[in-house]
Every structure is written in structure tokens, then in C-alpha cells.
């Protein structure tokens, strides 16, 4: 008898592994002669802590492929910002000069990602670990969680400013904007809302694939008390077997 086993499929094993190695490579490059070592570490500490945590829980709680890709992209944004500091990222300088902006916009982009990616992460955790799956409260609570995380991050920046004084200016990346904190949280709000509007359907399909067990038949010995499988009379195999028996009887009669 064949045993049946439930298997929860996740993303292809090669995808998370490739993303993890890619993040490690970018982390090494980011840590090579950064603009300010004291600014670099607080910016990339989320990657240093988060990547091992995801690796350790990959079998017990595999994430969707969409979330894996988004987390890797967010990690790259953090590491690039940590290497150059957010106010001096070259691509941000190019955008500022090309569009005549008053400041390097990479910091704003980073806070958009701070809402865009955690929205999918929060949504996945709520769908898989709470009764909110299919609830109308799922989207509002996801946005609220992202705003709460953004507020906590701003308080961490405030604590760094109090502790470090002018030495924390590169970490804050306010660039002289008195409303920088409010803009950061607003960008996180826009990012979280856009993420839910753009990715919810794709995310739902991948969540079904991850959370629905796939029944796999495992080969095993047939029990003696299990009745043999009957073959219908009109089955091709039955007809072939019948012809073989008739042919055998005819040969016996000729002998």
C-alpha cells in the first residue's frame, strides 16, 4: 500500500539560496571601505540579524517567493544607503541634478521601501498565523503595522541623534528638512498602500501554494489483507491478458 504524505511546497529551493548568496555578496561590498563605518552598521544591522533568522526558519516557515524577492531588494537598498549614507548615494545625486530637486531623494525612496516591503511581510504573517485571512481588517491592520514600524524607526533615529549629536547627522539624513520625520512616515504610508494595491492578488496565489499541503504518494509494501485491484472487462490490459490465456490453452490442446 502506498503511504500518503502532506508536503507544503514553498518557493523553489534555488531561489531563496540564490537571493541569500546575493545579499551576502552585496553586504560584503557594502562593508568594504564605507563612507562612515559608524553609520554603516546601524543601517545594515537589519540585514545582519534578519538573514540568519530567515535561514534558520526556512524549513519550518518557508516564505513566498514574492516576499523573498522583496526582502532581498530591501536589503540591497539598506546596504547601498549604509555604504554611501542616504544623503550621498550617487544615483540619488543624479536624480536630484536631473530633475532639479532640492535634496538627494534616495532617503525618500528608502522610506517608500520601508512601507512597501514590510506590508507584504506583515500581510503574510497575519494571513498564516492569525484569523484575519479573508477579513476586511487585513489591509487596514497591515498598513497600521507598517506605520507603527516606521514610527519606531523614527524614534530610534531620535535616540541616535540625542546620543550622538552631530555625529548622527549622516544616519538621520535629514538634509536640513525640518519635516523630514513626517515625510519619512508619509512615504512609508504610500509604500504600504501601494504594495497592497499592486501585489495582493499575486501574494494570495503564492500564499495558497505555500500553505496548502500537497498530497504525495509514498511507495510501500502492499498489505496481504488488501484486496487486489480489479481490472474492468473493457480495460485494454484486461483484453490483452484474456487473449494471452486463450492463446495458451490453444497451444496446450495442439500438443
Short mmCIF file of C-alpha atoms in Angstrom, two decimals:
data_model
loop_
_atom_site.label_atom_id
_atom_site.label_comp_id
_atom_site.label_asym_id
_atom_site.label_seq_id
_atom_site.Cartn_x
_atom_site.Cartn_y
_atom_site.Cartn_z
CA UNK A 1 0.00 0.00 0.00
CA UNK A 2 1.27 3.47 -0.79
CA UNK A 3 1.57 5.90 2.10
CA UNK A 4 0.36 9.45 1.60
CA UNK A 5 2.40 12.35 2.92
CA UNK A 6 1.49 16.04 3.13
CA UNK A 7 4.15 18.33 1.72
CA UNK A 8 3.93 22.10 1.93
CA UNK A 9 5.54 23.49 -1.20
CA UNK A 10 7.47 26.73 -0.90
CA UNK A 11 9.42 28.67 -3.46
CA UNK A 12 11.93 26.69 -5.45
CA UNK A 13 14.90 25.95 -3.17
CA UNK A 14 17.27 27.56 -5.66
CA UNK A 15 15.53 30.96 -5.39
CA UNK A 16 15.99 31.62 -1.64
CA UNK A 17 19.54 30.26 -1.79
CA UNK A 18 20.45 32.47 -4.74
CA UNK A 19 18.92 35.51 -3.05
CA UNK A 20 20.74 34.78 0.21
CA UNK A 21 24.11 34.47 -1.52
CA UNK A 22 23.42 37.63 -3.49
CA UNK A 23 22.58 39.56 -0.32
CA UNK A 24 25.76 38.30 1.34
CA UNK A 25 27.82 39.44 -1.64
CA UNK A 26 26.28 42.92 -1.58
CA UNK A 27 26.78 43.06 2.20
CA UNK A 28 30.48 42.34 1.76
CA UNK A 29 30.79 45.04 -0.90
CA UNK A 30 28.82 47.46 1.25
CA UNK A 31 31.15 46.93 4.19
CA UNK A 32 34.27 47.49 2.09
CA UNK A 33 35.51 50.99 2.90
CA UNK A 34 32.12 52.62 3.58
CA UNK A 35 31.75 56.37 3.81
CA UNK A 36 31.24 56.22 7.57
CA UNK A 37 31.64 52.96 9.48
CA UNK A 38 29.58 54.24 12.42
CA UNK A 39 26.71 54.98 10.04
CA UNK A 40 27.11 51.81 8.01
CA UNK A 41 26.46 49.35 10.83
CA UNK A 42 23.15 50.83 12.10
CA UNK A 43 21.87 50.87 8.52
CA UNK A 44 22.73 47.23 7.75
CA UNK A 45 22.05 45.70 11.17
CA UNK A 46 18.58 44.71 9.92
CA UNK A 47 20.24 42.58 7.25
CA UNK A 48 22.83 41.13 9.62
CA UNK A 49 20.08 40.00 12.02
CA UNK A 50 17.32 39.19 9.54
CA UNK A 51 19.20 37.00 7.07
CA UNK A 52 20.33 34.34 9.59
CA UNK A 53 16.84 34.34 11.11
CA UNK A 54 15.25 33.60 7.73
CA UNK A 55 17.79 30.87 7.01
CA UNK A 56 17.11 29.17 10.35
CA UNK A 57 13.33 29.21 9.85
CA UNK A 58 13.25 28.42 6.13
CA UNK A 59 12.05 24.82 6.58
CA UNK A 60 9.56 25.36 9.38
CA UNK A 61 8.12 28.57 7.93
CA UNK A 62 9.02 28.94 4.23
CA UNK A 63 8.19 32.33 2.79
CA UNK A 64 6.58 33.01 -0.55
CA UNK A 65 8.86 33.70 -3.48
CA UNK A 66 7.41 37.21 -3.78
CA UNK A 67 8.34 38.06 -0.20
CA UNK A 68 11.82 36.57 -0.59
CA UNK A 69 12.49 38.78 -3.61
CA UNK A 70 11.15 41.88 -1.89
CA UNK A 71 13.22 41.28 1.24
CA UNK A 72 16.34 40.87 -0.88
CA UNK A 73 15.59 44.11 -2.75
CA UNK A 74 15.00 45.97 0.51
CA UNK A 75 18.26 44.61 1.89
CA UNK A 76 20.12 45.98 -1.13
CA UNK A 77 18.53 49.40 -0.62
CA UNK A 78 19.62 49.40 3.03
CA UNK A 79 23.16 48.28 2.25
CA UNK A 80 23.66 50.84 -0.52
CA UNK A 81 22.39 53.56 1.80
CA UNK A 82 24.69 52.32 4.54
CA UNK A 83 27.74 52.33 2.28
CA UNK A 84 27.35 55.86 0.90
CA UNK A 85 24.96 57.32 3.56
CA UNK A 86 21.50 58.13 2.27
CA UNK A 87 22.28 61.77 1.61
CA UNK A 88 25.20 60.94 -0.70
CA UNK A 89 24.13 57.92 -2.74
CA UNK A 90 25.35 58.62 -6.31
CA UNK A 91 22.15 57.56 -8.05
CA UNK A 92 20.23 59.92 -5.78
CA UNK A 93 22.57 62.76 -6.70
CA UNK A 94 21.97 62.01 -10.37
CA UNK A 95 18.18 62.13 -9.88
CA UNK A 96 18.48 65.38 -7.93
CA UNK A 97 20.52 67.04 -10.67
CA UNK A 98 18.40 65.63 -13.49
CA UNK A 99 15.11 66.85 -12.03
CA UNK A 100 16.33 69.94 -10.21
CA UNK A 101 15.42 68.69 -6.74
CA UNK A 102 16.48 70.36 -3.51
CA UNK A 103 17.82 67.18 -1.90
CA UNK A 104 19.04 63.68 -2.63
CA UNK A 105 15.81 61.64 -2.89
CA UNK A 106 17.35 58.27 -2.03
CA UNK A 107 16.26 58.70 1.58
CA UNK A 108 12.65 59.14 0.46
CA UNK A 109 12.95 56.05 -1.71
CA UNK A 110 14.31 54.12 1.26
CA UNK A 111 11.27 55.03 3.34
CA UNK A 112 8.94 54.09 0.50
CA UNK A 113 10.56 50.67 0.61
CA UNK A 114 10.17 50.72 4.39
CA UNK A 115 6.43 50.61 3.80
CA UNK A 116 6.31 48.64 0.55
CA UNK A 117 8.20 45.54 1.70
CA UNK A 118 7.03 45.29 5.35
CA UNK A 119 3.45 45.45 4.06
CA UNK A 120 3.89 42.11 2.28
CA UNK A 121 5.80 40.68 5.24
CA UNK A 122 3.11 41.76 7.70
CA UNK A 123 0.34 40.53 5.43
CA UNK A 124 1.96 37.12 5.08
CA UNK A 125 2.42 36.74 8.83
CA UNK A 126 -1.16 37.80 9.56
CA UNK A 127 -2.65 35.51 6.91
CA UNK A 128 -0.68 32.49 8.06
CA UNK A 129 -0.74 32.95 11.83
CA UNK A 130 -3.97 34.81 12.66
CA UNK A 131 -7.71 34.56 11.94
CA UNK A 132 -7.51 37.57 9.62
CA UNK A 133 -7.29 35.61 6.39
CA UNK A 134 -10.05 36.89 4.14
CA UNK A 135 -11.03 39.55 6.67
CA UNK A 136 -11.75 43.12 5.68
CA UNK A 137 -9.48 44.17 8.54
CA UNK A 138 -6.41 42.58 6.97
CA UNK A 139 -5.42 45.54 4.78
CA UNK A 140 -6.03 48.32 7.36
CA UNK A 141 -4.17 46.46 10.09
CA UNK A 142 -1.30 45.77 7.71
CA UNK A 143 -0.96 49.48 6.93
CA UNK A 144 -1.19 50.32 10.64
CA UNK A 145 1.58 47.85 11.43
CA UNK A 146 3.81 49.43 8.77
CA UNK A 147 3.16 52.90 10.17
CA UNK A 148 3.93 51.64 13.67
CA UNK A 149 7.23 50.20 12.45
CA UNK A 150 8.06 53.48 10.72
CA UNK A 151 7.30 55.40 13.92
CA UNK A 152 9.55 53.08 15.94
CA UNK A 153 12.33 53.61 13.40
CA UNK A 154 11.95 57.39 13.70
CA UNK A 155 12.22 57.11 17.48
CA UNK A 156 15.40 55.08 17.05
CA UNK A 157 16.77 57.86 14.85
CA UNK A 158 15.78 60.39 17.51
CA UNK A 159 17.60 58.35 20.17
CA UNK A 160 20.67 58.18 17.92
CA UNK A 161 20.57 61.95 17.45
CA UNK A 162 20.36 62.55 21.20
CA UNK A 163 23.19 60.12 21.92
CA UNK A 164 25.48 61.03 19.04
CA UNK A 165 24.81 64.70 18.49
CA UNK A 166 26.23 65.96 15.21
CA UNK A 167 27.92 62.60 14.66
CA UNK A 168 24.47 61.12 13.94
CA UNK A 169 23.65 63.57 11.13
CA UNK A 170 24.69 61.08 8.44
CA UNK A 171 22.45 58.43 9.98
CA UNK A 172 19.48 60.79 10.20
CA UNK A 173 19.90 62.09 6.62
CA UNK A 174 17.52 64.98 7.28
CA UNK A 175 19.42 67.18 4.79
CA UNK A 176 18.17 70.29 6.56
CA UNK A 177 14.47 69.42 6.29
CA UNK A 178 12.59 70.25 9.50
CA UNK A 179 9.72 67.99 8.39
CA UNK A 180 11.91 65.04 7.50
CA UNK A 181 10.35 62.74 10.12
CA UNK A 182 6.83 63.44 8.88
CA UNK A 183 7.89 62.95 5.27
CA UNK A 184 9.52 59.63 6.16
CA UNK A 185 6.35 58.29 7.75
CA UNK A 186 4.23 59.60 4.88
CA UNK A 187 6.47 57.80 2.39
CA UNK A 188 6.10 54.60 4.38
CA UNK A 189 2.31 55.05 4.27
CA UNK A 190 2.38 55.50 0.49
CA UNK A 191 4.65 52.48 0.08
CA UNK A 192 2.47 50.21 2.22
CA UNK A 193 -0.72 51.27 0.46
CA UNK A 194 0.80 50.86 -3.00
CA UNK A 195 2.14 47.44 -2.07
CA UNK A 196 -1.28 46.17 -1.03
CA UNK A 197 -2.95 47.59 -4.12
CA UNK A 198 -0.39 46.18 -6.55
CA UNK A 199 0.65 42.87 -5.03
CA UNK A 200 -2.25 41.46 -3.00
CA UNK A 201 -3.60 39.19 -5.74
CA UNK A 202 -0.19 37.83 -6.66
CA UNK A 203 0.57 37.37 -2.99
CA UNK A 204 -2.69 35.48 -2.41
CA UNK A 205 -1.87 32.99 -5.18
CA UNK A 206 1.55 32.32 -3.73
CA UNK A 207 0.14 32.01 -0.22
CA UNK A 208 -2.21 29.28 -1.42
CA UNK A 209 0.74 27.40 -2.90
CA UNK A 210 2.74 27.70 0.31
CA UNK A 211 0.02 26.97 2.86
CA UNK A 212 -1.91 24.23 1.01
CA UNK A 213 -0.31 20.82 1.59
CA UNK A 214 0.34 18.72 -1.49
CA UNK A 215 -0.51 15.05 -1.02
CA UNK A 216 2.32 12.87 -2.24
CA UNK A 217 2.03 9.08 -2.52
CA UNK A 218 4.97 7.26 -0.99
CA UNK A 219 5.71 3.74 -2.28
CA UNK A 220 5.29 0.96 0.25
CA UNK A 221 4.54 -2.78 0.53
CA UNK A 222 1.02 -3.95 -0.19
CA UNK A 223 -0.79 -5.48 2.76
CA UNK A 224 -1.79 -9.11 2.43
CA UNK A 225 -5.35 -8.43 3.56
CA UNK A 226 -5.76 -5.70 0.95
CA UNK A 227 -7.93 -6.93 -1.95
CA UNK A 228 -6.33 -7.00 -5.36
CA UNK A 229 -7.35 -4.22 -7.66
CA UNK A 230 -9.99 -5.37 -10.13
CA UNK A 231 -9.48 -4.52 -13.78
CA UNK A 232 -12.64 -3.69 -15.75
CA UNK A 233 -13.54 -6.09 -18.53
CA UNK A 234 -13.33 -3.38 -21.16
CA UNK A 235 -9.90 -2.22 -19.97
CA UNK A 236 -7.19 -2.74 -22.65
CA UNK A 237 -4.99 -4.55 -20.18
CA UNK A 238 -7.77 -6.99 -19.36
CA UNK A 239 -8.30 -7.79 -23.05
CA UNK A 240 -4.61 -8.38 -23.61
CA UNK A 241 -4.45 -10.69 -20.61
CA UNK A 242 -7.54 -12.62 -21.79
CA UNK A 243 -6.04 -13.12 -25.26
CA UNK A 244 -2.84 -14.44 -23.71
CA UNK A 245 -4.77 -17.00 -21.68
CA UNK A 246 -6.78 -18.17 -24.72
CA UNK A 247 -3.61 -18.47 -26.78
CA UNK A 248 -2.01 -20.57 -24.04
CA UNK A 249 -4.96 -23.01 -23.93
CA UNK A 250 -4.86 -23.40 -27.72
CA UNK A 251 -1.17 -24.33 -27.63
CA UNK A 252 -1.83 -26.93 -24.92
CA UNK A 253 -4.58 -28.57 -27.00
CA UNK A 254 -2.31 -28.78 -30.06
CA UNK A 255 0.34 -30.54 -28.00
#
